Coordinates of C-alpha atoms in Angstrom, one line a residue:
M1 CA 96.9 96.9 81.4
G2 CA 96.5 100.4 80.0
V3 CA 96.4 103.9 81.5
F4 CA 92.6 103.8 81.5
S5 CA 91.9 100.2 82.3
P6 CA 88.2 99.8 83.2
D7 CA 88.9 98.6 86.7
A8 CA 91.0 101.7 87.4
L9 CA 88.9 104.2 85.5
K10 CA 86.0 104.1 87.9
Y11 CA 88.2 105.4 90.7
Y12 CA 89.8 108.2 88.5
K13 CA 88.9 111.9 88.4
I14 CA 90.9 115.1 87.9
L15 CA 90.8 117.5 90.8
K16 CA 91.2 121.2 90.6
Y17 CA 94.1 123.0 92.3
K18 CA 93.1 124.7 95.6
P19 CA 95.1 127.8 96.5
C20 CA 95.9 128.2 100.2
S21 CA 94.8 131.9 100.2
T22 CA 92.5 134.0 98.1
K23 CA 95.1 136.8 98.4
S24 CA 98.5 137.1 96.8
L25 CA 101.5 136.7 99.2
L26 CA 102.1 139.8 101.2
T27 CA 105.9 139.1 101.3
R28 CA 108.2 137.6 98.7
V29 CA 112.0 137.0 98.4
I30 CA 114.2 138.9 96.0
K31 CA 117.7 137.5 95.5
K32 CA 120.5 139.4 93.9
N33 CA 124.3 139.0 94.1
N34 CA 123.9 136.3 96.7
V35 CA 121.9 138.5 99.0
A36 CA 118.3 137.5 99.7
T37 CA 115.8 140.0 100.9
V38 CA 112.2 139.6 102.1
V39 CA 110.1 142.4 100.7
V40 CA 106.7 143.5 101.7
D41 CA 104.4 143.8 98.6
S42 CA 103.9 147.6 98.3
S43 CA 101.0 147.0 95.9
S44 CA 98.9 145.1 98.4
A45 CA 96.0 146.9 99.9
D46 CA 97.0 145.5 103.3
T47 CA 100.5 147.0 103.4
P48 CA 99.7 150.5 104.8
T49 CA 97.6 149.0 107.6
V50 CA 100.0 146.4 108.9
S51 CA 103.2 146.1 110.8
C52 CA 105.5 143.2 110.4
C53 CA 108.3 141.4 112.3
Y54 CA 110.7 138.6 111.4
S55 CA 112.4 135.7 113.3
N56 CA 115.4 133.7 112.1
V57 CA 115.0 129.9 112.0
Y58 CA 117.9 127.7 113.0
R59 CA 118.4 124.0 113.5
E60 CA 118.7 123.4 117.2
K61 CA 122.2 121.9 117.4
S62 CA 122.3 121.5 121.2
E63 CA 119.3 119.2 121.3
K64 CA 119.7 115.4 121.7
S65 CA 117.6 115.1 118.6
P66 CA 118.5 118.1 116.4
D67 CA 116.6 116.7 113.5
N68 CA 113.4 117.3 115.4
S69 CA 114.2 120.7 117.0
I70 CA 114.4 124.2 115.6
K71 CA 115.1 127.5 117.2
V72 CA 112.9 130.5 116.2
T73 CA 114.3 133.8 117.5
D74 CA 112.3 136.6 119.0
C75 CA 110.3 138.6 116.4
K76 CA 112.0 141.9 115.4
D77 CA 110.0 144.7 113.7
F78 CA 111.0 145.8 110.2
Q79 CA 109.6 148.1 107.6
N80 CA 109.4 147.3 103.9
N81 CA 112.2 144.7 103.7
V82 CA 114.6 142.6 105.7
T83 CA 117.8 140.8 104.6
F84 CA 118.3 137.1 105.3
T85 CA 120.9 136.3 108.0
S86 CA 119.8 132.6 108.3
S87 CA 118.6 130.1 105.7
A88 CA 115.0 130.6 106.8
I89 CA 113.0 133.5 108.1
M90 CA 109.5 133.5 109.7
I91 CA 107.4 136.6 109.0
K92 CA 104.4 137.8 111.1
C93 CA 102.2 140.8 110.3
K94 CA 99.4 142.3 112.3
R95 CA 97.0 145.2 111.9
K96 CA 98.3 148.5 113.3
S97 CA 94.9 149.4 114.7
S98 CA 93.6 146.1 116.3
K99 CA 96.9 144.2 116.6
E100 CA 95.1 141.3 114.8
R101 CA 97.5 138.9 113.1
V102 CA 96.7 138.9 109.4
Y103 CA 99.6 137.2 107.8
E104 CA 102.3 134.6 108.6
N105 CA 104.8 132.9 106.4
V106 CA 108.2 131.3 106.3
H107 CA 110.7 132.0 103.5
A108 CA 113.9 130.1 102.6
A109 CA 116.7 131.1 100.3
V110 CA 119.7 129.2 98.8
L111 CA 122.6 131.4 99.8
I112 CA 126.3 130.7 99.1
D113 CA 128.1 130.9 102.4
D114 CA 131.9 130.9 102.8
N115 CA 132.1 127.1 103.0
I116 CA 130.2 126.7 99.7
K117 CA 132.1 129.6 98.1
K118 CA 135.4 127.8 99.0
K119 CA 134.1 124.6 97.6
M120 CA 133.3 126.3 94.3
T121 CA 136.6 128.2 94.2
D122 CA 138.5 125.0 94.9
W123 CA 136.9 123.2 92.0
N124 CA 139.6 123.3 89.3
E125 CA 138.5 120.4 87.1
T126 CA 138.8 121.0 83.4
T127 CA 135.9 118.7 82.6
R128 CA 132.4 119.2 83.7
P129 CA 130.8 116.1 85.4
L130 CA 127.1 115.3 85.3
S131 CA 125.0 117.0 87.9
I132 CA 122.1 115.0 89.5
L133 CA 118.7 116.4 90.4
F134 CA 116.1 114.0 91.9
V135 CA 112.5 115.3 92.0
G136 CA 110.3 112.7 93.7
I137 CA 106.5 112.4 94.3
D138 CA 105.4 109.7 96.7
S139 CA 102.9 107.0 95.7
I140 CA 102.4 107.5 92.0
S141 CA 102.5 104.6 89.6
R142 CA 103.6 104.9 86.0
L143 CA 100.0 104.6 84.7
N144 CA 98.6 107.0 87.3
F145 CA 101.3 109.5 86.4
A146 CA 99.9 109.6 82.9
R147 CA 96.3 109.8 84.2
S148 CA 96.7 112.3 87.0
L149 CA 99.4 114.6 85.7
P150 CA 98.5 114.8 82.0
Q151 CA 100.3 118.2 81.4
T152 CA 103.5 117.0 83.0
Y153 CA 103.2 113.7 81.2
K154 CA 102.8 115.4 77.9
Y155 CA 105.8 117.7 78.6
V156 CA 108.3 114.8 79.4
E157 CA 107.0 112.6 76.6
E158 CA 107.3 115.4 73.9
R159 CA 110.8 116.3 75.0
G160 CA 112.0 112.7 74.8
W161 CA 112.6 112.0 78.5
I162 CA 113.3 108.3 79.0
S163 CA 110.8 106.3 80.9
L164 CA 111.8 103.0 82.5
K165 CA 108.6 101.1 82.0
G166 CA 109.7 98.0 83.9
Y167 CA 110.9 99.9 87.0
N168 CA 109.7 97.6 89.9
K169 CA 109.8 98.6 93.5
M170 CA 111.9 96.3 95.7
D171 CA 109.9 96.6 99.0
D172 CA 106.7 98.0 100.5
N173 CA 107.2 101.7 101.3
T174 CA 109.4 104.7 100.8
F175 CA 112.3 104.1 103.2
P176 CA 113.6 100.8 101.7
N177 CA 113.1 101.9 98.1
L178 CA 115.0 105.2 98.6
M179 CA 117.7 103.4 100.6
A180 CA 118.2 101.0 97.7
I181 CA 118.9 104.0 95.5
L182 CA 121.2 105.8 98.0
T183 CA 123.0 102.8 99.5
G184 CA 122.3 99.6 97.6
Y185 CA 120.9 98.1 100.8
N186 CA 117.6 96.3 101.3
Q187 CA 115.4 96.9 104.4
T188 CA 117.1 94.3 106.6
M189 CA 120.6 95.7 105.8
S190 CA 119.5 99.3 106.2
Y191 CA 118.3 98.6 109.7
K192 CA 121.3 96.4 110.6
I193 CA 124.0 98.7 109.2
C194 CA 122.4 102.1 109.3
N195 CA 120.0 101.5 112.2
P196 CA 117.7 104.6 111.8
K197 CA 116.2 104.0 115.3
A198 CA 119.5 104.8 117.0
S199 CA 120.9 108.4 117.1
G200 CA 123.8 109.1 114.8
F201 CA 123.7 105.8 112.8
L202 CA 122.2 107.4 109.7
D203 CA 125.1 109.9 109.7
K204 CA 127.5 107.0 109.2
C205 CA 125.4 105.3 106.5
P206 CA 127.2 105.1 103.2
M207 CA 124.7 107.2 101.2
L208 CA 125.8 108.2 97.8
W209 CA 125.2 111.9 98.4
Y210 CA 128.2 111.8 100.8
N211 CA 130.4 110.5 98.0
Y212 CA 129.2 113.2 95.7
R213 CA 129.8 115.9 98.3
N214 CA 133.3 114.5 99.0
F215 CA 134.1 114.9 95.3
G216 CA 133.1 118.6 95.3
Y217 CA 129.5 118.5 94.4
I218 CA 127.1 120.9 96.2
T219 CA 124.4 118.7 97.8
A220 CA 120.8 119.3 99.0
Y221 CA 117.9 117.4 100.5
A222 CA 114.4 118.6 101.1
E223 CA 111.2 116.7 101.9
D224 CA 107.8 117.9 103.1
E225 CA 105.6 116.3 105.8
A226 CA 108.3 116.4 108.4
S227 CA 106.6 113.9 110.8
I228 CA 106.5 111.1 108.2
S229 CA 109.6 112.0 106.1
T230 CA 111.8 109.1 104.9
F231 CA 114.4 109.3 107.6
N232 CA 112.3 110.6 110.5
Y233 CA 109.1 108.6 110.6
K234 CA 109.6 106.4 113.7
K235 CA 113.3 107.1 113.2
K236 CA 116.0 109.3 114.7
G237 CA 117.0 111.2 111.6
F238 CA 120.4 112.9 111.3
V239 CA 122.5 114.4 114.0
M240 CA 124.5 116.5 111.5
P241 CA 123.0 117.9 108.3
P242 CA 123.4 115.1 105.7
T243 CA 123.8 117.6 102.8
D244 CA 125.2 121.1 102.2
Y245 CA 121.7 122.4 102.0
Y246 CA 119.3 120.7 104.4
F247 CA 115.9 122.2 104.4
R248 CA 114.2 120.2 107.2
P249 CA 114.4 123.2 109.7
Y250 CA 112.6 125.3 107.1
I251 CA 109.9 122.7 106.5
M252 CA 109.4 122.3 110.3
A253 CA 109.0 126.0 110.6
T254 CA 106.4 126.1 107.9
E255 CA 104.4 123.5 109.8
K256 CA 104.1 125.9 112.7
L257 CA 101.9 128.1 110.5
A258 CA 98.2 127.6 110.1
K259 CA 97.7 124.2 108.4
V260 CA 95.0 122.9 106.1
T261 CA 94.9 119.1 105.8
L262 CA 93.7 117.1 102.8
N263 CA 93.3 113.4 102.9
G264 CA 95.1 113.3 106.3
M265 CA 98.1 115.1 104.9
T266 CA 99.4 118.7 105.3
Y267 CA 98.3 120.4 102.1
C268 CA 98.7 124.1 103.2
T269 CA 101.3 125.5 105.5
G270 CA 100.3 129.1 105.9
P271 CA 99.5 130.8 102.5
E272 CA 101.4 128.2 100.4
T273 CA 101.0 124.6 99.6
A274 CA 103.6 122.2 101.2
G275 CA 104.3 120.7 97.8
E276 CA 105.0 124.0 96.1
R277 CA 107.5 124.8 98.8
I278 CA 109.5 121.8 97.7
L279 CA 109.2 122.5 94.0
N280 CA 110.4 126.1 94.7
L281 CA 113.4 124.8 96.6
A282 CA 114.3 122.4 93.9
E283 CA 114.1 125.1 91.3
E284 CA 116.2 127.6 93.2
F285 CA 118.9 125.1 94.1
A286 CA 119.2 123.7 90.6
I287 CA 119.3 127.2 89.0
T288 CA 121.8 128.6 91.6
F289 CA 124.3 125.8 90.9
K290 CA 123.5 125.1 87.3
D291 CA 127.2 125.9 86.4
H292 CA 128.7 123.8 89.3
P293 CA 128.4 120.1 89.9
H294 CA 125.4 119.5 92.3
F295 CA 123.4 116.6 93.7
G296 CA 119.9 117.5 94.8
F297 CA 117.2 115.2 96.3
F298 CA 113.8 116.8 96.6
W299 CA 110.8 114.7 97.7
M300 CA 107.1 115.4 98.1
N301 CA 104.5 113.5 100.1
S302 CA 101.9 116.0 101.0
Y303 CA 99.6 115.9 98.0
S304 CA 100.1 112.3 96.8
H305 CA 100.6 109.9 99.7
N306 CA 97.1 109.1 100.7
N307 CA 94.9 109.6 97.6
L308 CA 95.0 108.3 94.0
N309 CA 93.6 111.5 92.4
S310 CA 95.0 114.3 94.6
P311 CA 98.3 114.6 92.5
S312 CA 96.2 116.0 89.7
M313 CA 95.7 119.2 91.7
M314 CA 99.4 119.9 91.3
D315 CA 99.9 119.0 87.7
E316 CA 100.3 122.6 86.5
K317 CA 102.7 123.3 89.3
V318 CA 104.9 120.3 88.7
K319 CA 105.1 121.1 85.0
K320 CA 106.0 124.6 85.8
L321 CA 109.1 123.4 87.7
L322 CA 110.2 121.4 84.7
T323 CA 109.7 124.3 82.3
E324 CA 111.5 126.7 84.6
L325 CA 114.5 124.4 84.7
E326 CA 114.4 124.3 80.9
D327 CA 114.1 128.0 80.5
N328 CA 117.1 128.5 82.9
D329 CA 119.3 126.0 81.1
V330 CA 119.5 123.6 84.0
Y331 CA 119.2 120.6 81.6
N332 CA 122.4 121.5 79.8
N333 CA 124.5 119.9 82.5
T334 CA 122.1 118.0 84.8
L335 CA 120.6 114.5 84.8
V336 CA 117.1 115.0 86.1
V337 CA 115.6 111.9 87.7
F338 CA 111.8 112.4 88.1
L339 CA 110.3 109.5 89.9
S340 CA 108.1 107.9 92.6
D341 CA 108.8 105.1 95.0
H342 CA 105.7 103.0 94.4
G343 CA 102.1 103.3 93.4
I344 CA 99.2 103.9 95.8
R345 CA 99.2 101.2 98.5
F346 CA 95.8 101.6 100.0
G347 CA 92.2 102.1 99.1
D348 CA 89.6 100.6 96.7
I349 CA 91.8 100.7 93.6
R350 CA 94.4 98.6 95.3
L351 CA 91.8 95.7 95.5
T352 CA 91.7 95.6 91.7
P353 CA 94.2 93.7 89.4
T354 CA 95.3 97.0 88.0
G355 CA 95.9 98.3 91.5
W356 CA 98.0 95.3 92.4
Q357 CA 100.2 96.0 89.4
E358 CA 100.4 99.8 89.8
E359 CA 101.5 99.6 93.4
R360 CA 104.6 97.8 92.2
L361 CA 105.5 99.9 89.2
P362 CA 106.2 103.5 90.1
F363 CA 106.9 106.1 87.4
I364 CA 110.4 107.2 86.6
Y365 CA 111.6 109.5 83.8
L366 CA 115.1 110.7 83.2
S367 CA 116.4 113.7 81.1
F368 CA 120.0 113.6 79.9
P369 CA 122.0 116.6 78.6
L370 CA 122.7 116.5 74.9
W371 CA 126.5 116.5 75.4
F372 CA 126.2 113.3 77.5
K373 CA 124.4 111.5 74.7
E374 CA 127.0 112.6 72.2
K375 CA 130.0 111.8 74.5
Y376 CA 128.8 108.4 75.6
P377 CA 126.6 107.1 72.7
I378 CA 127.0 103.4 73.6
Y379 CA 126.1 104.0 77.2
F380 CA 123.1 106.1 76.2
Q381 CA 122.0 103.4 73.7
N382 CA 122.2 100.8 76.4
F383 CA 120.1 103.0 78.6
Q384 CA 117.4 103.2 75.9
R385 CA 117.5 99.5 75.3
N386 CA 116.6 99.0 79.0
V387 CA 113.4 100.9 78.9
N388 CA 111.1 97.9 78.6
K389 CA 113.1 95.6 80.8
L390 CA 112.9 94.8 84.5
T391 CA 114.8 97.4 86.4
T392 CA 115.0 98.3 90.1
P393 CA 116.2 101.0 92.5
Y394 CA 119.4 98.9 92.9
D395 CA 120.1 99.5 89.2
L396 CA 119.7 103.2 89.8
H397 CA 122.2 102.9 92.7
M398 CA 124.7 101.3 90.3
T399 CA 124.1 104.0 87.7
L400 CA 124.8 106.8 90.2
Q401 CA 128.1 105.1 91.0
H402 CA 128.9 104.8 87.3
I403 CA 128.3 108.5 86.8
L404 CA 131.1 109.2 89.4
V405 CA 133.5 107.0 87.3
L406 CA 132.5 108.8 84.1
G407 CA 133.1 112.1 85.9
G408 CA 136.8 111.1 86.2
F409 CA 136.8 110.8 90.0
N410 CA 138.9 108.3 91.9
Y411 CA 136.0 106.1 92.6
T412 CA 135.6 102.3 92.4
I413 CA 132.1 100.9 91.7
R414 CA 131.0 98.4 94.4
P415 CA 128.2 95.9 93.8
S416 CA 124.9 96.4 95.6
D417 CA 125.1 94.4 98.8
A418 CA 121.4 93.4 98.4
C419 CA 121.6 92.7 94.7
P420 CA 125.1 91.7 93.6
Q421 CA 123.8 91.0 90.0
C422 CA 122.2 94.4 89.6
M423 CA 124.0 96.7 87.2
S424 CA 124.4 100.2 85.9
L425 CA 121.6 101.2 83.4
F426 CA 124.4 102.2 81.1
E427 CA 125.0 98.5 80.6
E428 CA 122.5 96.4 78.7
I429 CA 120.3 94.4 81.0
P430 CA 119.5 90.8 79.9
H431 CA 116.0 90.2 78.3
E432 CA 115.4 87.2 80.4
R433 CA 116.1 88.9 83.7
A434 CA 114.1 87.4 86.6
C435 CA 113.0 89.2 89.8
E436 CA 115.4 87.1 91.9
E437 CA 118.3 88.4 89.8
A438 CA 117.0 92.0 90.3
G439 CA 116.8 91.9 94.1
I440 CA 113.0 91.7 94.1
I441 CA 111.3 89.0 96.3
D442 CA 108.3 87.1 94.9
H443 CA 105.7 89.2 96.7
W444 CA 106.7 92.4 95.0
C445 CA 107.5 90.9 91.6
T446 CA 105.2 92.1 88.8
C447 CA 106.4 89.4 86.4
E448 CA 104.3 86.9 88.2
G449 CA 101.1 87.7 86.3
Y450 CA 98.6 86.2 88.7
I451 CA 95.3 84.8 87.4
E452 CA 92.0 84.1 89.2
Y453 CA 92.1 80.6 90.7
Q454 CA 89.7 79.4 93.4
V455 CA 91.2 76.6 95.4
E456 CA 89.2 73.9 97.1
A457 CA 87.7 74.8 100.5
N458 CA 90.0 72.5 102.5
I459 CA 93.1 74.1 100.8
L460 CA 91.8 77.6 101.4
Q461 CA 91.4 76.6 105.0
K462 CA 95.0 75.4 105.1
L463 CA 96.2 78.6 103.6
T464 CA 94.3 81.0 105.8
T465 CA 95.2 79.0 109.0
F466 CA 98.9 79.2 107.9
F467 CA 98.5 82.9 107.3
L468 CA 96.9 83.7 110.7
D469 CA 99.6 81.6 112.4
Q470 CA 102.4 83.5 110.7
L471 CA 100.7 86.9 111.2
G472 CA 100.2 86.1 114.9
K473 CA 103.8 85.1 115.3
L474 CA 104.9 88.4 113.6
I475 CA 102.8 90.5 115.8
G476 CA 103.6 88.6 119.0
S477 CA 107.4 89.0 118.4
I478 CA 107.0 92.8 118.7
D479 CA 103.8 93.3 120.7
K480 CA 105.2 92.4 124.1
E481 CA 102.5 94.4 125.9
K482 CA 99.7 92.6 124.2
K483 CA 98.1 95.8 122.9
C484 CA 97.0 94.2 119.5
D485 CA 93.8 92.3 119.0
T486 CA 93.7 88.8 117.6
Y487 CA 92.5 88.4 114.0
K488 CA 90.0 85.9 112.6
I489 CA 89.2 85.2 109.0
K490 CA 86.1 86.9 107.6
S491 CA 86.7 86.0 103.9
A492 CA 89.6 85.0 101.6
S493 CA 90.3 84.7 97.9
T494 CA 93.2 83.4 95.9
R495 CA 95.1 84.0 92.6
I496 CA 97.8 81.8 91.2
S497 CA 101.0 82.7 89.4
Q498 CA 100.9 82.2 85.6
R499 CA 104.7 81.9 85.5
F500 CA 104.8 78.8 87.8
F501 CA 101.4 77.3 87.0
N502 CA 101.6 73.5 87.1
K503 CA 105.3 73.6 88.1
T504 CA 106.8 71.9 91.1
R505 CA 107.1 75.3 92.9
N506 CA 104.1 77.7 92.8
H507 CA 103.0 80.9 94.2
I508 CA 99.5 81.8 95.5
L509 CA 98.4 85.3 96.1
L510 CA 96.2 85.2 99.1
R511 CA 93.9 88.1 100.0
I512 CA 92.2 88.1 103.4
T513 CA 89.6 90.2 105.1
T514 CA 89.6 89.8 108.8
K515 CA 87.6 90.5 112.0
P516 CA 88.3 93.1 113.3
V517 CA 88.2 94.5 109.8
A518 CA 91.5 94.7 108.0
E519 CA 92.6 93.8 104.5
F520 CA 95.8 91.8 104.0
E521 CA 97.6 90.3 101.0
T522 CA 100.5 87.9 100.9
T523 CA 102.3 85.6 98.6
I524 CA 102.5 82.0 99.8
T525 CA 105.0 79.6 98.1
Y526 CA 104.4 75.9 98.1
Y527 CA 106.2 72.9 96.7
G528 CA 104.6 69.9 95.1
D529 CA 101.0 69.0 95.6
I530 CA 99.4 71.6 97.9
S531 CA 96.5 69.2 98.7
V532 CA 99.0 66.9 100.5
N533 CA 101.7 67.8 103.0
S534 CA 103.5 70.3 100.9
T535 CA 105.8 72.9 102.6
L536 CA 104.4 76.4 102.8
T537 CA 106.5 79.6 103.1
I538 CA 105.2 83.1 103.4
G539 CA 106.6 86.3 101.8
D540 CA 105.9 89.9 102.8
I541 CA 102.4 90.8 104.0
S542 CA 100.8 93.8 102.5
R543 CA 98.1 95.9 104.4
L544 CA 95.6 97.2 101.9
D545 CA 93.3 99.3 104.0
Y546 CA 94.0 102.5 105.9
Y547 CA 95.2 101.6 109.4
S548 CA 96.4 104.7 111.1
S549 CA 93.2 105.3 113.1
H550 CA 93.3 101.9 114.8
S551 CA 97.0 101.3 115.2
H552 CA 97.6 104.3 117.5
C553 CA 98.4 102.1 120.6
V554 CA 101.8 101.0 119.2
A555 CA 104.8 103.1 118.3
D556 CA 106.8 100.6 116.3
E557 CA 106.7 101.5 112.6
Y558 CA 106.6 97.8 111.4
L559 CA 104.0 96.7 114.0
K560 CA 101.7 99.6 113.1
K561 CA 101.0 98.0 109.7
Y562 CA 99.6 94.9 111.2
C563 CA 98.2 95.9 114.6
Y564 CA 94.5 96.5 115.4
C565 CA 94.4 98.0 118.9
K566 CA 92.2 96.3 121.4

């Protein structure tokens, strides 16, 4: 399936960037010698007619859930400029004559405090280890990246960034796929060991950014859409900041500004797009610490999560980040990992064969410094040999550990608990690698290669009855208050695995439309002749339609995907 497969092309269109304001920003940040100042634009026609005040923004440490609380101080008047005394500042400006509020914004700055300064001073290593910068955009497949961000795609291709074309997600949504990178855990392990629903447990979770921080790296994490962010959607988040620079308070403050939504997501926060705020943070962090080991993790949901084509609006902005990093020599010492977690999971394209494949194959590009390629030619050659092989987030987890060893740190690589056979991408992955060996269950495995196969009516009845029974048990195990309706089959279709066709064991991809209206997809495994009493087992169940509007009666993150409120 190509970038412009006919079944995908009919859903594709390039969208134009929409600015959040017709005016230029009234305030901007100037940083010099580790001092950041908010300056009112003297060239603006509004400047003589307005008065402005500022508030400092802090994380509310005394709250039971500090990850969901910020403190905004009283607004103090200032003229022309004000110096940062906190990591984020909220600005409000009103007309002097009418007191009408005409401008609001929140600014952040990457400042080096005494703790960071000591960390940098204490660094006395003679060799320079590889820095790591993750830049992530939610819900973009490898093929849709080429379609929707053509300028960015051209940039990374022309500069020889490495694309892992067989990079396969290991679970449904963002949390498990990012946890696989950071911890080597699958969803079940993540909830058992790091229980994100209990306060303080994520702080104890063995995420690799803690290892990097302990070895002297400066660390950062930022993500837009605070309410649905990876560690906070139906989760408790962190009690203590997980990284040296933790931008959640800033993002929460920006979401107090006037918002403009697009496809159900927060596109504008005040006069700036939510996505550009993350891009700007990534740029400032990487440039500030380009000469010191750093580990940054920057993730964007706001312009990509809910729509196939909306990422195209930000193509020029994303490319601009990559060119700014190049112009400021960030690539000289930094491995940039530019990636997504999965493709689009909902909507009409997802009902096509291309959509099935794209959901499972997110884009990932990596840029290595020249010195790394020259110092480790065998490792780099192995990495290149892996570009067309089946790879997973678990392999990326192993690679991040390998980088610590190559940096000369006293670190021992530990196998991924969820995928003991997964390996560093600096090692050559076997050509015949199967999904089972890569930690991917059958339902998410792209190697299956399903083909159209209409089973007999009595077998279809058997499959749909089995599915409804399993779905009912799943919902019933969580829905103790009986808030969810009971599904009935409206229609069903089947596809069968090419890999196992006519084998003792086989997989059927079952797609079901129900009453009340919902779209589901699941992989059912059977042994022997399905027309007789063969044993059926069910894998994960995908929800293919948008369900937020009719799952409001339940709070459980897992149940929301399956519940249709009565």
